[in-house]
């Protein structure tokens, strides 16, 4: 089960899916609110979005699934594993922090100023208008400028790919729905702290980080799982599935094989 983030769709996994399909059944849905998935009045907290994923797995007749999430999809993946540990065989999170109480410490000019868009996306109406009137420009900016001060190559996300994302988010209601993924962070923080308080997961957990997320993902790893494995994918910026798909396949195959062998 491959879960995408913002501002993308299932298309983020286009370079990974065929390789995984050689040995697995691969599902790559669009998250609630974008790409043809249902736009609802609410339900954009990650706990509820994880219910969507669990329901999809079971409805399609599967008893267990390895759940892999990038960006916001990683947050949904964790919520799915925390609620349905019997359903999730392996958890992989890429370039994503799980919202927790430490998010309250973020400042625009603090240690992680690159998270300014979290605050922007949470401003109702204003963000919708500002981004919606400049959607193609903004998506280009997020892709090309996500990792400030670096020269990570984003050419693997070409004009056609960006057009796929722009069209998906330009659909009626989609932009506002996906901004709700961020506006529910206060609820997600409370839910995740409750999940953490129940103890770390015992299922195998792999964190694939870029330079900007490595420290935070390392800090959270022991809260998420009993035996976490944290790897930094190099050279890569935030968009690991598109910038380093071969590395994603290699690490996933090794992770699944090793964890199965370990029992």
Coordinates of N, CA, C and O in Angstrom, one line a residue, residues 111-244:
X111 N 14.7 26.9 14.2 CA 15.7 25.9 13.7 C 15.3 25.3 12.4 O 16.1 24.8 11.7
X112 N 14.0 25.3 12.1 CA 13.5 24.6 10.9 C 12.6 25.6 10.1 O 11.4 25.3 9.9
X113 N 13.1 26.7 9.6 CA 12.3 27.6 8.9 C 11.7 27.1 7.6 O 10.8 27.6 7.1
X114 N 12.2 25.9 7.2 CA 11.7 25.4 5.9 C 10.3 24.8 6.1 O 9.7 24.4 5.1
X115 N 9.7 24.8 7.3 CA 8.4 24.4 7.5 C 7.3 25.5 7.5 O 6.2 25.4 8.0
X116 N 7.7 26.6 6.9 CA 6.8 27.8 6.9 C 5.4 27.5 6.2 O 4.4 28.0 6.6
X117 N 5.5 26.6 5.2 CA 4.2 26.3 4.5 C 3.2 25.5 5.4 O 2.0 25.6 5.1
X118 N 3.7 24.8 6.4 CA 2.7 24.2 7.3 C 1.8 25.3 7.9 O 0.5 25.1 7.9
X119 N 2.3 26.4 8.3 CA 1.5 27.5 8.9 C 0.6 28.1 7.8 O -0.5 28.4 8.1
X120 N 1.2 28.4 6.6 CA 0.4 28.9 5.5 C -0.8 28.1 5.2 O -1.9 28.6 5.1
X121 N -0.6 26.8 5.1 CA -1.7 25.9 4.7 C -2.8 25.8 5.7 O -3.9 25.5 5.4
X122 N -2.5 26.2 7.0 CA -3.4 26.1 8.0 C -4.3 27.3 8.1 O -5.3 27.3 8.9
X123 N -4.0 28.4 7.4 CA -4.8 29.6 7.4 C -6.0 29.4 6.4 O -5.8 29.5 5.2
X124 N -7.2 29.3 6.9 CA -8.3 29.0 6.1 C -8.6 30.2 5.2 O -8.4 31.4 5.6
X125 N -9.1 30.0 4.0 CA -9.5 30.9 3.0 C -8.4 31.7 2.4 O -8.2 31.7 1.2
X126 N -7.5 32.2 3.2 CA -6.3 33.0 2.7 C -5.4 32.0 1.9 O -5.1 32.3 0.7
X127 N -5.1 30.9 2.5 CA -4.2 30.0 1.7 C -4.9 29.4 0.5 O -4.3 29.3 -0.6
X128 N -6.2 29.1 0.6 CA -6.9 28.6 -0.6 C -6.9 29.6 -1.7 O -6.7 29.2 -2.9
X129 N -7.1 30.9 -1.4 CA -7.1 31.9 -2.5 C -5.7 32.2 -3.0 O -5.5 32.2 -4.2
X130 N -4.7 32.3 -2.1 CA -3.4 32.7 -2.6 C -2.8 31.5 -3.4 O -2.2 31.8 -4.5
X131 N -2.9 30.3 -2.9 CA -2.4 29.2 -3.7 C -3.2 28.9 -4.9 O -2.7 28.6 -6.0
X132 N -4.5 28.9 -4.8 CA -5.4 28.5 -5.9 C -5.2 29.4 -7.1 O -5.3 29.0 -8.2
X133 N -5.0 30.7 -6.8 CA -4.8 31.7 -7.9 C -3.4 31.5 -8.6 O -3.2 32.1 -9.7
X134 N -2.5 30.8 -8.0 CA -1.2 30.6 -8.5 C -0.7 29.1 -8.4 O 0.4 28.9 -8.0
X135 N -1.6 28.2 -8.6 CA -1.4 26.8 -8.3 C -0.2 26.2 -9.0 O 0.7 25.6 -8.3
X136 N 0.0 26.4 -10.3 CA 1.1 25.8 -11.0 C 2.4 26.4 -10.5 O 3.4 25.7 -10.3
X137 N 2.4 27.7 -10.3 CA 3.6 28.3 -9.8 C 4.0 27.8 -8.4 O 5.1 27.5 -8.1
X138 N 3.0 27.6 -7.5 CA 3.2 27.2 -6.2 C 3.7 25.8 -6.1 O 4.6 25.4 -5.4
X139 N 3.1 24.9 -6.9 CA 3.6 23.5 -6.9 C 5.0 23.4 -7.4 O 5.8 22.7 -6.9
X140 N 5.3 24.2 -8.5 CA 6.7 24.2 -8.9 C 7.6 24.7 -7.8 O 8.7 24.2 -7.6
X141 N 7.2 25.7 -7.1 CA 8.0 26.3 -6.0 C 8.2 25.2 -4.9 O 9.4 25.0 -4.4
X142 N 7.2 24.5 -4.5 CA 7.3 23.5 -3.5 C 8.3 22.4 -3.9 O 9.0 21.9 -3.1
X143 N 8.2 22.0 -5.2 CA 9.0 20.9 -5.7 C 10.5 21.4 -5.8 O 11.4 20.7 -5.3
X144 N 10.7 22.5 -6.4 CA 12.0 23.0 -6.7 C 12.7 23.6 -5.5 O 14.0 23.7 -5.4
X145 N 12.0 24.2 -4.5 CA 12.6 24.9 -3.4 C 12.3 24.3 -2.1 O 12.4 25.0 -1.0
X146 N 11.9 23.0 -2.0 CA 11.5 22.4 -0.8 C 12.8 22.3 0.1 O 12.6 22.4 1.4
X147 N 13.9 22.1 -0.5 CA 15.2 21.9 0.3 C 16.1 23.1 0.1 O 17.0 23.1 -0.7
X148 N 15.9 24.2 0.9 CA 16.6 25.4 0.6 C 18.1 25.2 0.9 O 18.5 24.5 1.8
X149 N 18.9 25.9 0.1 CA 20.3 25.9 0.3 C 21.0 24.6 -0.3 O 22.2 24.4 -0.1
X150 N 20.2 23.8 -1.0 CA 20.8 22.6 -1.6 C 20.7 22.7 -3.1 O 20.0 23.5 -3.7
X151 N 21.3 21.7 -3.8 CA 21.2 21.7 -5.2 C 20.7 20.3 -5.7 O 21.1 19.7 -6.7
X152 N 19.7 19.7 -4.9 CA 19.2 18.4 -5.2 C 18.4 18.5 -6.5 O 17.6 19.4 -6.7
X153 N 18.7 17.6 -7.4 CA 18.1 17.6 -8.7 C 16.6 17.2 -8.7 O 16.2 16.1 -8.2
X154 N 15.8 18.1 -9.2 CA 14.3 17.8 -9.3 C 13.9 17.6 -10.7 O 12.7 17.6 -11.0
X155 N 14.8 17.4 -11.6 CA 14.4 17.2 -13.0 C 13.7 15.9 -13.2 O 13.0 15.7 -14.3
X156 N 13.8 14.9 -12.3 CA 13.0 13.7 -12.4 C 11.5 13.9 -12.3 O 10.7 13.0 -12.6
X157 N 11.1 15.1 -11.8 CA 9.7 15.5 -11.7 C 9.5 16.5 -12.9 O 9.7 17.7 -12.7
X158 N 9.2 16.0 -14.0 CA 9.2 16.8 -15.2 C 7.9 17.6 -15.4 O 7.0 17.5 -14.6
X159 N 7.8 18.3 -16.5 CA 6.6 19.1 -16.8 C 5.3 18.3 -16.9 O 4.3 18.7 -16.4
X160 N 5.4 17.1 -17.5 CA 4.2 16.2 -17.6 C 3.8 15.8 -16.1 O 2.6 15.9 -15.8
X161 N 4.7 15.4 -15.3 CA 4.4 15.0 -14.0 C 3.8 16.1 -13.1 O 2.8 15.9 -12.4
X162 N 4.4 17.3 -13.3 CA 3.8 18.5 -12.5 C 2.4 18.8 -13.0 O 1.6 19.2 -12.2
X163 N 2.2 18.6 -14.3 CA 0.9 18.8 -14.9 C -0.2 17.9 -14.3 O -1.3 18.3 -14.0
X164 N 0.3 16.6 -14.1 CA -0.6 15.7 -13.4 C -1.1 16.2 -12.0 O -2.2 16.1 -11.7
X165 N -0.1 16.7 -11.3 CA -0.4 17.2 -9.9 C -1.2 18.5 -10.0 O -2.2 18.6 -9.2
X166 N -0.9 19.4 -10.9 CA -1.7 20.6 -11.0 C -3.1 20.3 -11.3 O -4.0 20.9 -10.7
X167 N -3.4 19.5 -12.3 CA -4.7 19.2 -12.7 C -5.5 18.5 -11.5 O -6.7 18.8 -11.3
X168 N -4.8 17.7 -10.8 CA -5.5 17.0 -9.7 C -5.9 18.0 -8.6 O -7.0 17.9 -8.1
X169 N -5.0 18.9 -8.3 CA -5.3 19.9 -7.2 C -6.2 21.0 -7.7 O -6.7 21.8 -6.8
X170 N -6.3 21.2 -9.0 CA -7.1 22.3 -9.5 C -8.6 21.8 -9.6 O -9.5 22.6 -9.9
X171 N -8.9 20.5 -9.5 CA -10.2 20.0 -9.5 C -11.1 20.7 -8.5 O -10.6 21.0 -7.4
X172 N -12.4 20.9 -8.7 CA -13.2 21.6 -7.8 C -13.2 21.0 -6.4 O -13.4 19.8 -6.2
X173 N -12.8 21.8 -5.4 CA -12.8 21.3 -4.0 C -11.5 20.6 -3.5 O -11.3 20.5 -2.3
X174 N -10.7 20.2 -4.5 CA -9.5 19.4 -4.1 C -8.5 20.2 -3.3 O -7.9 19.7 -2.3
X175 N -8.2 21.4 -3.7 CA -7.2 22.2 -3.0 C -7.6 22.4 -1.5 O -6.8 22.1 -0.6
X176 N -8.8 22.9 -1.3 CA -9.2 23.1 0.1 C -9.2 21.8 0.9 O -8.8 21.8 2.0
X177 N -9.7 20.7 0.2 CA -9.7 19.4 0.9 C -8.3 19.0 1.4 O -8.1 18.5 2.5
X178 N -7.3 19.2 0.5 CA -5.9 18.8 0.8 C -5.3 19.7 1.8 O -4.4 19.3 2.6
X179 N -5.7 21.0 1.8 CA -5.2 21.9 2.9 C -5.7 21.5 4.2 O -5.1 21.7 5.3
X180 N -6.8 20.8 4.2 CA -7.4 20.3 5.5 C -6.5 19.2 6.1 O -6.5 19.0 7.3
X181 N -5.7 18.6 5.2 CA -4.7 17.6 5.8 C -3.8 18.3 6.8 O -3.4 17.7 7.8
X182 N -3.5 19.6 6.6 CA -2.6 20.3 7.5 C -3.4 21.0 8.6 O -3.0 21.1 9.7
X183 N -4.6 21.4 8.3 CA -5.4 22.1 9.3 C -5.9 21.1 10.4 O -6.3 21.6 11.5
X184 N -5.8 19.8 10.2 CA -6.1 18.9 11.2 C -4.9 18.5 12.1 O -5.0 17.6 12.9
X185 N -3.7 19.1 11.8 CA -2.5 18.8 12.6 C -2.8 18.9 14.1 O -2.2 18.0 14.9
X186 N -3.5 19.9 14.6 CA -3.7 19.9 16.1 C -4.4 18.7 16.6 O -4.1 18.2 17.7
X187 N -5.3 18.1 15.8 CA -6.0 16.9 16.2 C -5.0 15.7 16.1 O -5.0 14.8 17.0
X188 N -4.2 15.7 15.0 CA -3.3 14.6 14.8 C -2.2 14.6 15.9 O -1.8 13.5 16.4
X189 N -1.8 15.8 16.4 CA -0.8 15.8 17.5 C -1.4 15.1 18.7 O -0.7 14.3 19.3
X190 N -2.6 15.3 19.1 CA -3.3 14.7 20.2 C -3.4 13.2 20.0 O -3.0 12.4 20.9
X191 N -3.9 12.8 18.8 CA -4.0 11.4 18.5 C -2.7 10.7 18.6 O -2.6 9.6 19.1
X192 N -1.7 11.3 18.0 CA -0.4 10.6 17.9 C 0.3 10.5 19.3 O 0.9 9.5 19.6
X193 N 0.1 11.5 20.1 CA 0.6 11.4 21.5 C -0.1 10.2 22.2 O 0.6 9.5 23.1
X194 N -1.3 10.0 22.0 CA -2.0 8.9 22.6 C -1.5 7.6 22.0 O -1.3 6.6 22.8
X195 N -1.3 7.5 20.7 CA -0.7 6.3 20.2 C 0.7 6.0 20.8 O 1.0 4.9 21.2
X196 N 1.5 7.1 20.9 CA 2.9 6.9 21.5 C 2.8 6.4 22.9 O 3.6 5.6 23.4
X197 N 1.8 6.9 23.7 CA 1.6 6.6 25.1 C 1.3 5.1 25.2 O 1.5 4.5 26.3
X198 N 0.7 4.5 24.2 CA 0.4 3.1 24.3 C 1.6 2.2 24.0 O 1.5 1.0 24.2
X199 N 2.7 2.8 23.7 CA 3.9 2.1 23.5 C 4.3 1.9 22.0 O 3.4 2.0 21.1
X200 N 5.6 1.7 21.7 CA 6.0 1.6 20.3 C 5.5 0.3 19.7 O 5.2 -0.7 20.3
X201 N 5.3 0.4 18.4 CA 4.8 -0.7 17.6 C 5.8 -1.8 17.6 O 7.0 -1.6 17.6
X202 N 5.4 -3.1 17.5 CA 6.3 -4.2 17.4 C 6.5 -4.7 16.0 O 7.3 -5.6 15.8
X203 N 5.8 -4.1 15.1 CA 6.0 -4.5 13.7 C 7.2 -3.9 13.1 O 7.7 -2.9 13.6
X204 N 7.8 -4.4 12.1 CA 9.0 -3.9 11.5 C 8.8 -2.4 11.0 O 7.8 -2.2 10.3
X205 N 9.7 -1.5 11.3 CA 9.6 -0.1 10.8 C 10.8 0.4 10.2 O 11.9 0.3 10.8
X206 N 10.7 0.9 9.0 CA 11.8 1.5 8.3 C 11.5 3.0 8.0 O 10.5 3.3 7.5
X207 N 12.4 3.9 8.4 CA 12.3 5.3 8.1 C 13.4 5.6 7.0 O 14.6 5.4 7.2
X208 N 12.9 6.2 5.9 CA 13.8 6.6 4.8 C 13.8 8.2 4.9 O 12.8 8.8 4.6
X209 N 14.9 8.8 5.2 CA 14.9 10.2 5.4 C 15.8 10.9 4.4 O 16.7 10.3 3.8
X210 N 15.5 12.2 4.2 CA 16.4 13.0 3.4 C 17.2 13.9 4.4 O 17.0 13.7 5.7
X211 N 18.0 14.8 4.0 CA 18.9 15.6 4.9 C 18.1 16.4 5.9 O 18.4 16.5 7.0
X212 N 16.9 17.0 5.4 CA 16.2 17.8 6.2 C 15.3 17.1 7.3 O 15.0 17.7 8.3
X213 N 15.0 15.8 7.0 CA 14.1 15.1 7.9 C 14.8 14.1 8.8 O 14.3 13.5 9.7
X214 N 16.1 13.8 8.5 CA 16.8 12.8 9.2 C 16.9 12.9 10.7 O 16.6 11.9 11.4
X215 N 17.2 14.1 11.2 CA 17.3 14.3 12.6 C 15.9 14.1 13.3 O 15.8 13.4 14.3
X216 N 14.9 14.6 12.7 CA 13.5 14.5 13.3 C 13.0 13.1 13.3 O 12.5 12.5 14.2
X217 N 13.2 12.4 12.1 CA 12.8 11.0 12.0 C 13.6 10.1 13.0 O 13.0 9.1 13.5
X218 N 14.9 10.4 13.2 CA 15.7 9.6 14.1 C 15.2 9.8 15.5 O 15.1 8.9 16.3
X219 N 14.8 11.1 15.9 CA 14.3 11.3 17.2 C 13.0 10.6 17.5 O 12.8 10.0 18.6
X220 N 12.1 10.5 16.5 CA 10.8 9.9 16.7 C 10.9 8.4 16.6 O 9.9 7.7 17.0
X221 N 11.9 7.8 16.0 CA 12.0 6.4 15.6 C 11.6 5.5 16.8 O 10.8 4.5 16.6
X222 N 12.2 5.7 18.0 CA 11.9 4.8 19.1 C 10.6 5.0 19.7 O 10.1 4.1 20.4
X223 N 9.9 6.1 19.4 CA 8.5 6.3 19.8 C 7.6 5.5 18.9 O 6.5 5.1 19.3
X224 N 8.0 5.4 17.7 CA 7.1 4.7 16.7 C 7.2 3.2 16.8 O 6.2 2.5 16.7
X225 N 8.4 2.7 16.9 CA 8.6 1.2 16.9 C 9.6 0.7 17.8 O 10.6 1.5 18.2
X226 N 9.5 -0.5 18.2 CA 10.5 -1.2 19.1 C 11.8 -1.3 18.5 O 12.9 -1.1 19.1
X227 N 11.8 -1.7 17.2 CA 13.1 -2.0 16.5 C 13.1 -1.2 15.2 O 13.0 -1.8 14.1
X228 N 13.2 0.1 15.3 CA 13.2 0.9 14.1 C 14.5 0.9 13.4 O 15.6 0.6 13.9
X229 N 14.5 1.1 12.1 CA 15.7 1.3 11.3 C 15.6 2.6 10.5 O 14.6 2.8 9.8
X230 N 16.5 3.5 10.7 CA 16.5 4.8 10.1 C 17.6 4.9 9.1 O 18.8 4.7 9.5
X231 N 17.3 5.2 7.9 CA 18.4 5.4 6.8 C 18.2 6.7 6.1 O 17.1 7.2 5.9
X232 N 19.3 7.4 5.8 CA 19.3 8.6 5.0 C 19.6 8.2 3.6 O 20.6 7.6 3.3
X233 N 18.7 8.6 2.7 CA 18.9 8.3 1.3 C 19.7 9.4 0.7 O 19.3 10.6 0.7
X234 N 20.8 9.1 0.1 CA 21.7 10.1 -0.5 C 22.1 9.7 -1.9 O 22.3 8.5 -2.2
X235 N 22.2 10.7 -2.9 CA 21.8 12.1 -2.7 C 20.3 12.2 -3.1 O 19.9 11.7 -4.1
X236 N 19.6 12.8 -2.2 CA 18.2 13.0 -2.5 C 17.6 14.2 -1.6 O 18.1 14.4 -0.5
X237 N 16.7 14.9 -2.2 CA 15.9 15.9 -1.4 C 14.7 15.2 -0.9 O 14.6 14.0 -0.7
X238 N 13.6 16.0 -0.7 CA 12.4 15.5 -0.1 C 11.7 14.5 -0.9 O 11.0 13.6 -0.4
X239 N 11.8 14.5 -2.2 CA 11.0 13.7 -3.1 C 11.7 12.4 -3.4 O 11.9 12.0 -4.6
X240 N 11.9 11.6 -2.4 CA 12.7 10.4 -2.5 C 12.1 9.4 -3.6 O 12.9 8.8 -4.3
X241 N 10.8 9.1 -3.6 CA 10.3 8.1 -4.6 C 10.5 8.5 -6.0 O 10.6 7.6 -6.9
X242 N 10.7 9.8 -6.3 CA 10.9 10.3 -7.6 C 12.4 10.6 -7.9 O 12.9 10.4 -9.0
X243 N 13.1 11.0 -6.9 CA 14.5 11.3 -7.1 C 15.4 10.1 -6.9 O 16.5 10.0 -7.6
X244 N 15.0 9.1 -6.1 CA 15.8 7.9 -5.9 C 15.0 6.6 -5.9 O 15.0 5.9 -4.9

